[in-house]
PDB file of C-alpha atoms and ligand atoms in Angstrom:
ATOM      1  CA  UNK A  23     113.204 101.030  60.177  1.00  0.00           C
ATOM      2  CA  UNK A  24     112.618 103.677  63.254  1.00  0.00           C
ATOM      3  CA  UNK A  25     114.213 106.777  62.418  1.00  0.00           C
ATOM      4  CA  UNK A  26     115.661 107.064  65.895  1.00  0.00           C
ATOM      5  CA  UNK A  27     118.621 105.567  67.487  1.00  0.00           C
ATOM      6  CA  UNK A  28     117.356 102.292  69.016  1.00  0.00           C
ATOM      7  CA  UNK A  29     120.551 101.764  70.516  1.00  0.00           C
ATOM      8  CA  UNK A  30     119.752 103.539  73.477  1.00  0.00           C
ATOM      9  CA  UNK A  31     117.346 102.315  75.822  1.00  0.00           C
ATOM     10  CA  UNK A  32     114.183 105.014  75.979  1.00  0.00           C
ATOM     11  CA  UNK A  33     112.293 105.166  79.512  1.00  0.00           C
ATOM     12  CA  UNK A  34     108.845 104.624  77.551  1.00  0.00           C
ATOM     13  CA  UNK A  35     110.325 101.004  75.899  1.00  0.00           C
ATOM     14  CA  UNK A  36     111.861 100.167  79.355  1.00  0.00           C
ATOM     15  CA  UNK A  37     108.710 100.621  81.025  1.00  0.00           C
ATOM     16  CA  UNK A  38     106.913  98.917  78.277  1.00  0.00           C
ATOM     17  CA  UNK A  39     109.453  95.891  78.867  1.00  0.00           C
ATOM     18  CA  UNK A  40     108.806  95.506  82.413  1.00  0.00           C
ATOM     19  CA  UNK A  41     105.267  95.629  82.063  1.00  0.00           C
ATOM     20  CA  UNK A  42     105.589  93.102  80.063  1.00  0.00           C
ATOM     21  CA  UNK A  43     104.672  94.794  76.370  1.00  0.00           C
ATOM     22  CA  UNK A  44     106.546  93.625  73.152  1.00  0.00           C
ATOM     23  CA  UNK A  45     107.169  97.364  71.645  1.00  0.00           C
ATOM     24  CA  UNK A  46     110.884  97.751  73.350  1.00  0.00           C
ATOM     25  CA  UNK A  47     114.397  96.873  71.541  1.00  0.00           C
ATOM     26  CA  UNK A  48     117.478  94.833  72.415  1.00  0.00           C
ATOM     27  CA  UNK A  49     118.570  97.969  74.620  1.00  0.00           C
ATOM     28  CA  UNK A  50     115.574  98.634  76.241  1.00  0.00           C
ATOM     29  CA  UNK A  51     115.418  95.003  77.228  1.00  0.00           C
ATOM     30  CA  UNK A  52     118.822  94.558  78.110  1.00  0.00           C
ATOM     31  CA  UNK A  53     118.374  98.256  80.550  1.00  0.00           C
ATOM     32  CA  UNK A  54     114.712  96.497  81.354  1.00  0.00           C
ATOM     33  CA  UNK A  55     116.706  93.318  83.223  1.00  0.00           C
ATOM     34  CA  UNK A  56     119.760  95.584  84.631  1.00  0.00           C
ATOM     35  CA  UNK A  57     117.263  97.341  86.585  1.00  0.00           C
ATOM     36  CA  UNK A  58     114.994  94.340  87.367  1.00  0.00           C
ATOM     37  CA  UNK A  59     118.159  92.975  89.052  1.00  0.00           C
ATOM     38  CA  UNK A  60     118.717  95.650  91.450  1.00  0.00           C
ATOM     39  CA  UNK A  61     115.524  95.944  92.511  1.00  0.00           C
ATOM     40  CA  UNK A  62     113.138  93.013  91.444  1.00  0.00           C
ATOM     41  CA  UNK A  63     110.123  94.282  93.064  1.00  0.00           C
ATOM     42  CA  UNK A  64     110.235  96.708  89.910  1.00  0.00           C
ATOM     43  CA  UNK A  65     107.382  94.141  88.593  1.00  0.00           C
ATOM     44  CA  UNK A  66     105.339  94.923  91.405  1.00  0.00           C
ATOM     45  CA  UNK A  67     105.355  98.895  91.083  1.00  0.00           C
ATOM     46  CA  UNK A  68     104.785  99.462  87.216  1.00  0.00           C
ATOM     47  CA  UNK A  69     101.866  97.064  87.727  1.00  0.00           C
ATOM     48  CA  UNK A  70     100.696  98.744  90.953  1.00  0.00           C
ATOM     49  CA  UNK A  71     101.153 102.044  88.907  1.00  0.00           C
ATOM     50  CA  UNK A  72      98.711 101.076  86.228  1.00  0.00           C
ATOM     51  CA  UNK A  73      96.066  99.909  88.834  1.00  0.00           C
ATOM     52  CA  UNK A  74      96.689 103.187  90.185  1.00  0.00           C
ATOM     53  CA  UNK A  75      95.947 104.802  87.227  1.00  0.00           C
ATOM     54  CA  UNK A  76      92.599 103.243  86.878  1.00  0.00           C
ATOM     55  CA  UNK A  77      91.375 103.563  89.764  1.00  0.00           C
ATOM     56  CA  UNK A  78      92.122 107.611  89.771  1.00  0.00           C
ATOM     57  CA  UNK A  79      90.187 107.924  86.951  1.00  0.00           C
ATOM     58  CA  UNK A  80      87.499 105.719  88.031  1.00  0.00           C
ATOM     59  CA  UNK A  81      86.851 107.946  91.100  1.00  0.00           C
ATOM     60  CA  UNK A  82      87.512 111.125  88.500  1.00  0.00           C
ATOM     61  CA  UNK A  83      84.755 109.941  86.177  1.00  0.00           C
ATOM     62  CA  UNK A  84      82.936 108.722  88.394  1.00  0.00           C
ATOM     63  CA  UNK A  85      82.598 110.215  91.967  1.00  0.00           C
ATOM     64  CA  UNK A  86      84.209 113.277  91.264  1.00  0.00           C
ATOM     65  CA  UNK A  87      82.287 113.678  87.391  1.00  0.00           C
ATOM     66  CA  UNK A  88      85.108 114.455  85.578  1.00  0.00           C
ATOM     67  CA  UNK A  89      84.526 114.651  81.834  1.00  0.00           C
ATOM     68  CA  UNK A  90      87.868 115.756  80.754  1.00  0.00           C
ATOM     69  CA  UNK A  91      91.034 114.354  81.025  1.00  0.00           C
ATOM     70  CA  UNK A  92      94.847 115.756  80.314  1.00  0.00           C
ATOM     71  CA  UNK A  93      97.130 112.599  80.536  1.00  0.00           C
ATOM     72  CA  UNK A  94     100.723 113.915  79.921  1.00  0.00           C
ATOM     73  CA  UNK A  95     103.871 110.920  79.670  1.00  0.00           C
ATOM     74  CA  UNK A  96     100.938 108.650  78.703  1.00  0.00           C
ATOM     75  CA  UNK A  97     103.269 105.800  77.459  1.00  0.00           C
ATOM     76  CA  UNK A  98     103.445 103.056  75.097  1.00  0.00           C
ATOM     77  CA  UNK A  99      99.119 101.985  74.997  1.00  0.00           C
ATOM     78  CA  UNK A 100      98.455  98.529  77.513  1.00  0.00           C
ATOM     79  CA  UNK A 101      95.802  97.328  79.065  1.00  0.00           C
ATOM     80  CA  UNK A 102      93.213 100.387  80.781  1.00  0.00           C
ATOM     81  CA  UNK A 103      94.410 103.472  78.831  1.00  0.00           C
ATOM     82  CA  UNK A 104      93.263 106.515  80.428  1.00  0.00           C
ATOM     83  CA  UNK A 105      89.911 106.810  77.978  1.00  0.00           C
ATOM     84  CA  UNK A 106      88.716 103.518  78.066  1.00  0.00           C
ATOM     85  CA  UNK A 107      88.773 103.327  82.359  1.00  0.00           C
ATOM     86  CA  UNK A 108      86.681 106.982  82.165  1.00  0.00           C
ATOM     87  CA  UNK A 109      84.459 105.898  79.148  1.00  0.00           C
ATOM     88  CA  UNK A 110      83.501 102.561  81.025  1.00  0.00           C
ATOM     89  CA  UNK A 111      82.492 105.220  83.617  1.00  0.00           C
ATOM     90  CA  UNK A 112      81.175 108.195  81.108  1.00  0.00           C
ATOM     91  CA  UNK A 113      81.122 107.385  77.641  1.00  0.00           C
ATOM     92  CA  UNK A 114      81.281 111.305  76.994  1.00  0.00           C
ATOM     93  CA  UNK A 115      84.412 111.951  78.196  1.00  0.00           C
ATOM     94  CA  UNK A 116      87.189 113.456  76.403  1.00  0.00           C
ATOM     95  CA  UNK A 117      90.998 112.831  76.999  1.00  0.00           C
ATOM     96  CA  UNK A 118      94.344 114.359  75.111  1.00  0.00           C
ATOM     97  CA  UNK A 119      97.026 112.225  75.908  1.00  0.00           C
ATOM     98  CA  UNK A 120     100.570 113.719  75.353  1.00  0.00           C
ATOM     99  CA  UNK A 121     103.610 112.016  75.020  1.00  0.00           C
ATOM    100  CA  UNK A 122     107.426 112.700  73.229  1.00  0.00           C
ATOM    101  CA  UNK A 123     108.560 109.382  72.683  1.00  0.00           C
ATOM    102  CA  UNK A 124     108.388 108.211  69.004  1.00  0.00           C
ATOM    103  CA  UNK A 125     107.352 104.859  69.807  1.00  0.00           C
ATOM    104  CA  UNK A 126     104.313 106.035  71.852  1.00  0.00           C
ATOM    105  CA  UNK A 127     103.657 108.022  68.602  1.00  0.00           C
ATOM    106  CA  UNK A 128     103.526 105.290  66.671  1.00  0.00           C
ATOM    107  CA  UNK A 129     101.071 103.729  68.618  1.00  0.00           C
ATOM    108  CA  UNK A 130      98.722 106.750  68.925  1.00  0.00           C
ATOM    109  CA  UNK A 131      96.279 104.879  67.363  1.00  0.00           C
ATOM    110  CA  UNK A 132      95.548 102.496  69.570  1.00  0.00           C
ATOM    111  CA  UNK A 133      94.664 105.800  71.958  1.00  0.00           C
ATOM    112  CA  UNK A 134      92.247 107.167  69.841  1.00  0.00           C
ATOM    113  CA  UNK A 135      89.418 104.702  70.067  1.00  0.00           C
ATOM    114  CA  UNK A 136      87.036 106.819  71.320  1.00  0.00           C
ATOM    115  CA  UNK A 137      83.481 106.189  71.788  1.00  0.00           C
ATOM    116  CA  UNK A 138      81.369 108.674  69.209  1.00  0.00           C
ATOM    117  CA  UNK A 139      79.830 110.542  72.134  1.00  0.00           C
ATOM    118  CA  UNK A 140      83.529 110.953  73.765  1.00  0.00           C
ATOM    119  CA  UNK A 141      86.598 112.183  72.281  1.00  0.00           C
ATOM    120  CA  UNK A 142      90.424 111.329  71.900  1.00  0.00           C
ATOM    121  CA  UNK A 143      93.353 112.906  71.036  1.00  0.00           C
ATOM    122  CA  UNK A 144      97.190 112.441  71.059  1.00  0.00           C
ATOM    123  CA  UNK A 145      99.648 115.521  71.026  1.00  0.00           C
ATOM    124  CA  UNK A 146     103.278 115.109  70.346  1.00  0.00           C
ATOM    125  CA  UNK A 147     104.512 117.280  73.079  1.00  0.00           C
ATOM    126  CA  UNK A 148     106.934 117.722  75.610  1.00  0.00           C
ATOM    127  CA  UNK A 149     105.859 118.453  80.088  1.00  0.00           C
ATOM    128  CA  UNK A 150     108.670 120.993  79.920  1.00  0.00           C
ATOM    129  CA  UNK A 151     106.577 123.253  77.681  1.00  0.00           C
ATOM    130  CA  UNK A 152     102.995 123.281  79.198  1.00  0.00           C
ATOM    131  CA  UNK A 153     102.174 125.965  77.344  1.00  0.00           C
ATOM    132  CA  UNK A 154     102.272 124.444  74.229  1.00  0.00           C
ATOM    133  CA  UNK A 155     100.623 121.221  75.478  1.00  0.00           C
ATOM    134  CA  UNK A 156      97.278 123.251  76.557  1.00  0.00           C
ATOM    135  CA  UNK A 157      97.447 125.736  73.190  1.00  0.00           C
ATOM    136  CA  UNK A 158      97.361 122.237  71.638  1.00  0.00           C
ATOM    137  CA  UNK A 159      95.130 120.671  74.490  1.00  0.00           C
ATOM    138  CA  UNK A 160      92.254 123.283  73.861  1.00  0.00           C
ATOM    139  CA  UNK A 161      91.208 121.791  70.243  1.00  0.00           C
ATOM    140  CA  UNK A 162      89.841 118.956  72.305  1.00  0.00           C
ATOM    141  CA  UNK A 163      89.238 120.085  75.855  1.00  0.00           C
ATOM    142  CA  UNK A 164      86.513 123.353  76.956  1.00  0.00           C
ATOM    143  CA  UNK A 165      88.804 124.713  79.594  1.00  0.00           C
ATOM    144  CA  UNK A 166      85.838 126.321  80.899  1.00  0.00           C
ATOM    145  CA  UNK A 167      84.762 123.136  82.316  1.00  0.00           C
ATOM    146  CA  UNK A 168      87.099 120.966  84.438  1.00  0.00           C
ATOM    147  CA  UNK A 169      89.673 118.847  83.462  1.00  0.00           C
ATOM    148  CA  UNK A 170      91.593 115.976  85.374  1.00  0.00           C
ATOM    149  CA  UNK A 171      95.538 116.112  84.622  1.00  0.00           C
ATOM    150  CA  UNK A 172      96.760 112.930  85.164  1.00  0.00           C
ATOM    151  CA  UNK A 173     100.648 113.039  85.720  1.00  0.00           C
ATOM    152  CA  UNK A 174     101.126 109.546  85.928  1.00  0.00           C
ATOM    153  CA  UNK A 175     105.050 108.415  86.667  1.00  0.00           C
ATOM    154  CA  UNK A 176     106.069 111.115  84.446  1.00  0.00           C
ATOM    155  CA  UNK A 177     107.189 113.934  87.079  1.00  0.00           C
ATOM    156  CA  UNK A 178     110.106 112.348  88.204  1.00  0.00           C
ATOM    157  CA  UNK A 179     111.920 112.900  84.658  1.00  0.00           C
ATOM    158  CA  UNK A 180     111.834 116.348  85.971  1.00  0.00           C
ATOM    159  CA  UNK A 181     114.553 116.722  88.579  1.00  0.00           C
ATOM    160  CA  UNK A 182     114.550 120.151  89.647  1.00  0.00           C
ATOM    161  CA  UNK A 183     111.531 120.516  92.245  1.00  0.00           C
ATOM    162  CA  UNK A 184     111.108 124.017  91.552  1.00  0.00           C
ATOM    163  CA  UNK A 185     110.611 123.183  87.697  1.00  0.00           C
ATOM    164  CA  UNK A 186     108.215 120.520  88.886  1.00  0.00           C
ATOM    165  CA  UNK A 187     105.928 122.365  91.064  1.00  0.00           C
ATOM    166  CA  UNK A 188     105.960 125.225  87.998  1.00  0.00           C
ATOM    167  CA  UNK A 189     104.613 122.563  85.617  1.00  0.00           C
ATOM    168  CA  UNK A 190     102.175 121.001  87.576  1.00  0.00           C
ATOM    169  CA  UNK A 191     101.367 124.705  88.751  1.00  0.00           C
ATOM    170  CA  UNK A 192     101.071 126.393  85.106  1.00  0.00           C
ATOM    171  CA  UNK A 193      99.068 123.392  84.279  1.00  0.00           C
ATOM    172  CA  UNK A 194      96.702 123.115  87.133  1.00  0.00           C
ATOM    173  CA  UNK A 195      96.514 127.016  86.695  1.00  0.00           C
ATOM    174  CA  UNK A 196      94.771 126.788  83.174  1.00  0.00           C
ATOM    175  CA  UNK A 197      91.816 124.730  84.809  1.00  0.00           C
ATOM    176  CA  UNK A 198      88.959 126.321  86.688  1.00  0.00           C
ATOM    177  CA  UNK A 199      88.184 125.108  90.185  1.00  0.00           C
ATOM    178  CA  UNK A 200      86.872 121.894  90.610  1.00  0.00           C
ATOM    179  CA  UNK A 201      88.989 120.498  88.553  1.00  0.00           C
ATOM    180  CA  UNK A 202      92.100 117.941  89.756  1.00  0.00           C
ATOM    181  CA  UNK A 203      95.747 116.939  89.517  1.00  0.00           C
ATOM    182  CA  UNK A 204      96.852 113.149  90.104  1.00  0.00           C
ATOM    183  CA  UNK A 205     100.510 112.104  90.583  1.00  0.00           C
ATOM    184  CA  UNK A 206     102.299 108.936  90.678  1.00  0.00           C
ATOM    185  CA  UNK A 207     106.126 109.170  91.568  1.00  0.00           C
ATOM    186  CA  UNK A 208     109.439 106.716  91.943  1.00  0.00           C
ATOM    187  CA  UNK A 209     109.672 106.604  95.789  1.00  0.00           C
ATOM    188  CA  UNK A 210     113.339 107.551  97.096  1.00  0.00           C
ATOM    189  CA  UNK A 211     112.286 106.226 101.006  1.00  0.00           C
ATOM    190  CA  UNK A 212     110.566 102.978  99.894  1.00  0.00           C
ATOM    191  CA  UNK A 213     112.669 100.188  99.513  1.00  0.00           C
ATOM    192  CA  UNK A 214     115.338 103.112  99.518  1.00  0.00           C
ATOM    193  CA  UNK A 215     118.759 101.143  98.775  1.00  0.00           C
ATOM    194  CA  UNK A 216     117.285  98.984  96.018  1.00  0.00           C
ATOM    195  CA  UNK A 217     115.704 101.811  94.453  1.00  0.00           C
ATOM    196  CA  UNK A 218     119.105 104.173  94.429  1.00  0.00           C
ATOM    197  CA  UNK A 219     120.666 101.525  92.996  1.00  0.00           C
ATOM    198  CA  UNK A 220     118.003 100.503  90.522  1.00  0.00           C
ATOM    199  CA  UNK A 221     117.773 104.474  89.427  1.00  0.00           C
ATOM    200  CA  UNK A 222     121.842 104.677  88.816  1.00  0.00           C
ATOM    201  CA  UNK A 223     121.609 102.353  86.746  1.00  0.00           C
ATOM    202  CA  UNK A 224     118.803 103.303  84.530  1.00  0.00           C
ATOM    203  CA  UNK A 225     120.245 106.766  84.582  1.00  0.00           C
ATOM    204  CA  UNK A 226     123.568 105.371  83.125  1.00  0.00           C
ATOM    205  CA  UNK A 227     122.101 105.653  79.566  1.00  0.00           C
ATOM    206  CA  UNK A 228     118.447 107.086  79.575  1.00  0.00           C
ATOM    207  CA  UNK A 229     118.267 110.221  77.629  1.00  0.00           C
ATOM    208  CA  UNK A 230     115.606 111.427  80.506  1.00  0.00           C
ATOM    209  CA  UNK A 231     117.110 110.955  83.832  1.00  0.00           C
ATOM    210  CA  UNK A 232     114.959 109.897  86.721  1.00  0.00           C
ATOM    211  CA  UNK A 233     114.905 111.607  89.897  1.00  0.00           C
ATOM    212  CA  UNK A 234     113.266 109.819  92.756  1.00  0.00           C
ATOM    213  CA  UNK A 235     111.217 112.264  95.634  1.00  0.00           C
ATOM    214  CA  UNK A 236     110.507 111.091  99.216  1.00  0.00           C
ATOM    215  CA  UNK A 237     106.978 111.693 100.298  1.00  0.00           C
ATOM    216  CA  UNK A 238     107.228 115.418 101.484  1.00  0.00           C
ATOM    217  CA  UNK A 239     108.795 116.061  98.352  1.00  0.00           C
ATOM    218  CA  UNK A 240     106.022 114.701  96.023  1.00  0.00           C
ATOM    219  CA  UNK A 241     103.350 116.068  98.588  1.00  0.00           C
ATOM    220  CA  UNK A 242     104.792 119.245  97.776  1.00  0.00           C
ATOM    221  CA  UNK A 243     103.885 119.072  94.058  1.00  0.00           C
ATOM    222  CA  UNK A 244     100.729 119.183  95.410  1.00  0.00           C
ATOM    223  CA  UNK A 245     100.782 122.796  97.018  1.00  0.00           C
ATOM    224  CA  UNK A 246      97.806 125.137  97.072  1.00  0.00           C
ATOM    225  CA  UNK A 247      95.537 122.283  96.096  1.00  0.00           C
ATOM    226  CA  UNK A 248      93.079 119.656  98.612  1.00  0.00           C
ATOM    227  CA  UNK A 249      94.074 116.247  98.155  1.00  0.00           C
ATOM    228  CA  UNK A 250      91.755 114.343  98.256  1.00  0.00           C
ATOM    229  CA  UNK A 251      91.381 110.942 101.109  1.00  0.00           C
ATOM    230  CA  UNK A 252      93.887 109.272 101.835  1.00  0.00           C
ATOM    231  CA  UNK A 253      96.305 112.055 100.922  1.00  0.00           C
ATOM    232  CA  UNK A 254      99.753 111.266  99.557  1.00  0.00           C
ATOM    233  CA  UNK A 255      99.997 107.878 100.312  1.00  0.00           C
ATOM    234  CA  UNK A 256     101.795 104.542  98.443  1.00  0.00           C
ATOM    235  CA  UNK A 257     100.317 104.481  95.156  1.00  0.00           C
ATOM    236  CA  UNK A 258      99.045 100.708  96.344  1.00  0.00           C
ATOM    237  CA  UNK A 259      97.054 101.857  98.900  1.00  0.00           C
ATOM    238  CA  UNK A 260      95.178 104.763  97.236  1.00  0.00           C
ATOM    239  CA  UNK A 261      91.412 103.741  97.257  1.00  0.00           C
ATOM    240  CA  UNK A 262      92.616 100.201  96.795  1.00  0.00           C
ATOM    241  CA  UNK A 263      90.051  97.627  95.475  1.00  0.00           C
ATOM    242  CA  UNK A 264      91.130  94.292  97.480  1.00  0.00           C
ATOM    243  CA  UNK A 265      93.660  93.834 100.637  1.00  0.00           C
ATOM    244  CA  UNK A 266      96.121  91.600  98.150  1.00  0.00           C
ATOM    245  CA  UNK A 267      96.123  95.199  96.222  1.00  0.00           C
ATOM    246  CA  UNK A 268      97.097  97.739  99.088  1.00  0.00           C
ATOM    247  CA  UNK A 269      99.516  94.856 100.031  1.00  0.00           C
ATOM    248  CA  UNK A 270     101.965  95.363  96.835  1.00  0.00           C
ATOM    249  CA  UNK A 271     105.395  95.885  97.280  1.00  0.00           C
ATOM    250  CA  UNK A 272     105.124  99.487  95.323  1.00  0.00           C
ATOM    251  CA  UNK A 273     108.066 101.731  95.420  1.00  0.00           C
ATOM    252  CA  UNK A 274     105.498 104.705  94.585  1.00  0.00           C
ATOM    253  CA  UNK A 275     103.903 107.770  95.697  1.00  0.00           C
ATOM    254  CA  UNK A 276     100.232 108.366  94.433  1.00  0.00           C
ATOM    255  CA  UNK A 277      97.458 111.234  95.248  1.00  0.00           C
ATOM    256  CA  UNK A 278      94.813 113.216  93.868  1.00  0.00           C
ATOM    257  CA  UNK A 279      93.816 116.748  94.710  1.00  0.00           C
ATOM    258  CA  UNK A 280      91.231 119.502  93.354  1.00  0.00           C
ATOM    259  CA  UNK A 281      91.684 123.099  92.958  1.00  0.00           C
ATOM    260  CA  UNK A 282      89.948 125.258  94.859  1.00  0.00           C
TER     261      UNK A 282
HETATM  262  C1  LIG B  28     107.183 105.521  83.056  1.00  0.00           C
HETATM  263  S1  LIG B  28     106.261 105.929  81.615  1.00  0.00           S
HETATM  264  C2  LIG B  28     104.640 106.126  82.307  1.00  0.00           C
HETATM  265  C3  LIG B  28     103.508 105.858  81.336  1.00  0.00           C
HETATM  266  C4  LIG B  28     102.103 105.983  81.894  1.00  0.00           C
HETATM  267  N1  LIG B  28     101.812 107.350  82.329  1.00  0.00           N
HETATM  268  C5  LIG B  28     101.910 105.053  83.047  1.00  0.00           C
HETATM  269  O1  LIG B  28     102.074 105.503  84.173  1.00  0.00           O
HETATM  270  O2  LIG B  28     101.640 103.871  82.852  1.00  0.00           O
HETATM  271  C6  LIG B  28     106.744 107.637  81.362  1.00  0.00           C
HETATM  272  C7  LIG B  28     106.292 108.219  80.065  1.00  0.00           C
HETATM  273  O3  LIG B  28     106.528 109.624  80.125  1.00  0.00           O
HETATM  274  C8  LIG B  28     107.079 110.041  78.888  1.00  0.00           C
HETATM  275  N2  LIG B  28     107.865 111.259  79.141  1.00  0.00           N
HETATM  276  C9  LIG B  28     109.021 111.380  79.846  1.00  0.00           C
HETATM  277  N3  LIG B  28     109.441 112.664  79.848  1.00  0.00           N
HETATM  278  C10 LIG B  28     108.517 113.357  79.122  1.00  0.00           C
HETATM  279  C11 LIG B  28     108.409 114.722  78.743  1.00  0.00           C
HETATM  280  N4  LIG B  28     109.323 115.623  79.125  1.00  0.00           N
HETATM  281  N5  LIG B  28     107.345 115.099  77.979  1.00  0.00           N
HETATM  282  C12 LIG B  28     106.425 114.177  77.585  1.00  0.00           C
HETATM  283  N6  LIG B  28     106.474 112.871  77.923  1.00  0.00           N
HETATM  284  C13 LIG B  28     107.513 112.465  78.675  1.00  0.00           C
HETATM  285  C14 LIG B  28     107.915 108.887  78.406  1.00  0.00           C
HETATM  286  O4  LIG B  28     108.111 108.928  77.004  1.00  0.00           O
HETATM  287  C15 LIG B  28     107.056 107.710  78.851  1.00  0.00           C
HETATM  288  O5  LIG B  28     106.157 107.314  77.851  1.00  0.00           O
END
């Protein structure tokens, strides 16, 4: 048996559910079709989230040459993890994934399939503490060279923006130039009554509440950096692959940008 309360539905397992993964309990499932029925396009957005993720690091590891990678709320493993999309690309690369959900810990394993000339790692830490996350980062990553920090729909379990921007500034601020920040974020003006409605909900029970930003307010996460083309834009059309890919209904805000 887990030794944590299963009873409550945890953002990670919810997320897992609507994605479609198995590793989620009665109450995550039960939270998982609550907030599917207040905003059913939820299918669309966790999907267009994880194509979103892969394509970032695609044009990291690729374009960009990226060789290290600091993927913080990395979630429950699925399909194109964070190594495997930049080891397709660079089979050096090395990634630390962090993540403080027990489940995700569980599951670790299935994160740490590096290739030999790569590495992997998985930290049981917390975004509030940054600090601690790149102490613990450091065993894995040269922070000499530069790193990616993927932030991947994990900001908006922070809900104060000046928190935020501290976090994604102490982290950033550990890198040398050249290296990059990526955000995805819940979308407050996209679909915006659905998605209020959708977010009550979830926040009824979740121990991490969600707070949604509009577009200024994620771009603003962002400060002091160059994002990269297109900018802040819906995480869908980001560098999209195919038309029927920019076309998804996803209540998200995506971009990447590079230190000076
Ligand atoms: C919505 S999931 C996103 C997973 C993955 N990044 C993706 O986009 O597919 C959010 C993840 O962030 C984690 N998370 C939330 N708050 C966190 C915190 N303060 N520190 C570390 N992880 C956190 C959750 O446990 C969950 O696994």
């Amino acid at each position: 048996m887990p030794d944590f309360d299963t009873s409550v539905p945890h953002v990670a397992r919810v997320y897992d559910y609507w994605l479609g993964g198995t590793d989620n309990f009665p109450a995550d499932r039960a939270m998982g079709e609550r907030t599917l029925a207040a905003y059913p396009n939820l299918v669309y957005s966790v999907r267009a989230n994880r194509a979103f993720l892969a394509r970032a690091v695609r044009y990291l590891a690729g374009q960009a040459g990226i060789r290290q990678f600091l993927d913080i709320g990395t979630g429950i493993p699925t399909a194109n993890n964070t190594h495997e999309v930049a080891q397709r690309v660079a089979p050096e690369s090395r990634i630390v994934y962090v993540d403080h959900d027990p489940v995700v810990l569980a599951h670790a394993k299935e994160l740490l399939t590096s290739t030999p000339e790569g590495a992997s790692a998985y930290l049981d830490g917390d975004l509030r503490d940054p600090g601690a996350i790149l102490a613990a980062a450091a065993d894995t990553l040269d922070f000499g060279q530069p790193v990616a920090v993927m932030l991947i729909a994990v900001m908006h379990f922070v809900g104060d923006d000046a928190e935020a921007s501290a976090i994604v500034h102490r982290l950033i601020g550990a890198c040398v130039p050249g290296s990059f920040v990526t955000i995805s974020h819940a979308a407050s003006d996209i679909d915006a009554a659905q998605m209020a409605e959708m977010i009550r909900r979830l926040n009824e029970t979740t121990a991490e509440k969600t707070t949604l930003r509009d577009r200024a307010g994620v771009t603003r996460l962002f400060e002091g950096l160059d994002l990269v083309e297109p900018g802040v834009i819906r995480a869908a059309e980001w560098r999209p692959d195919t038309e029927a890919e920019a076309a998804s209904p996803a209540a998200l805000w995506g971009g990447v940008a590079r230190k000076r």
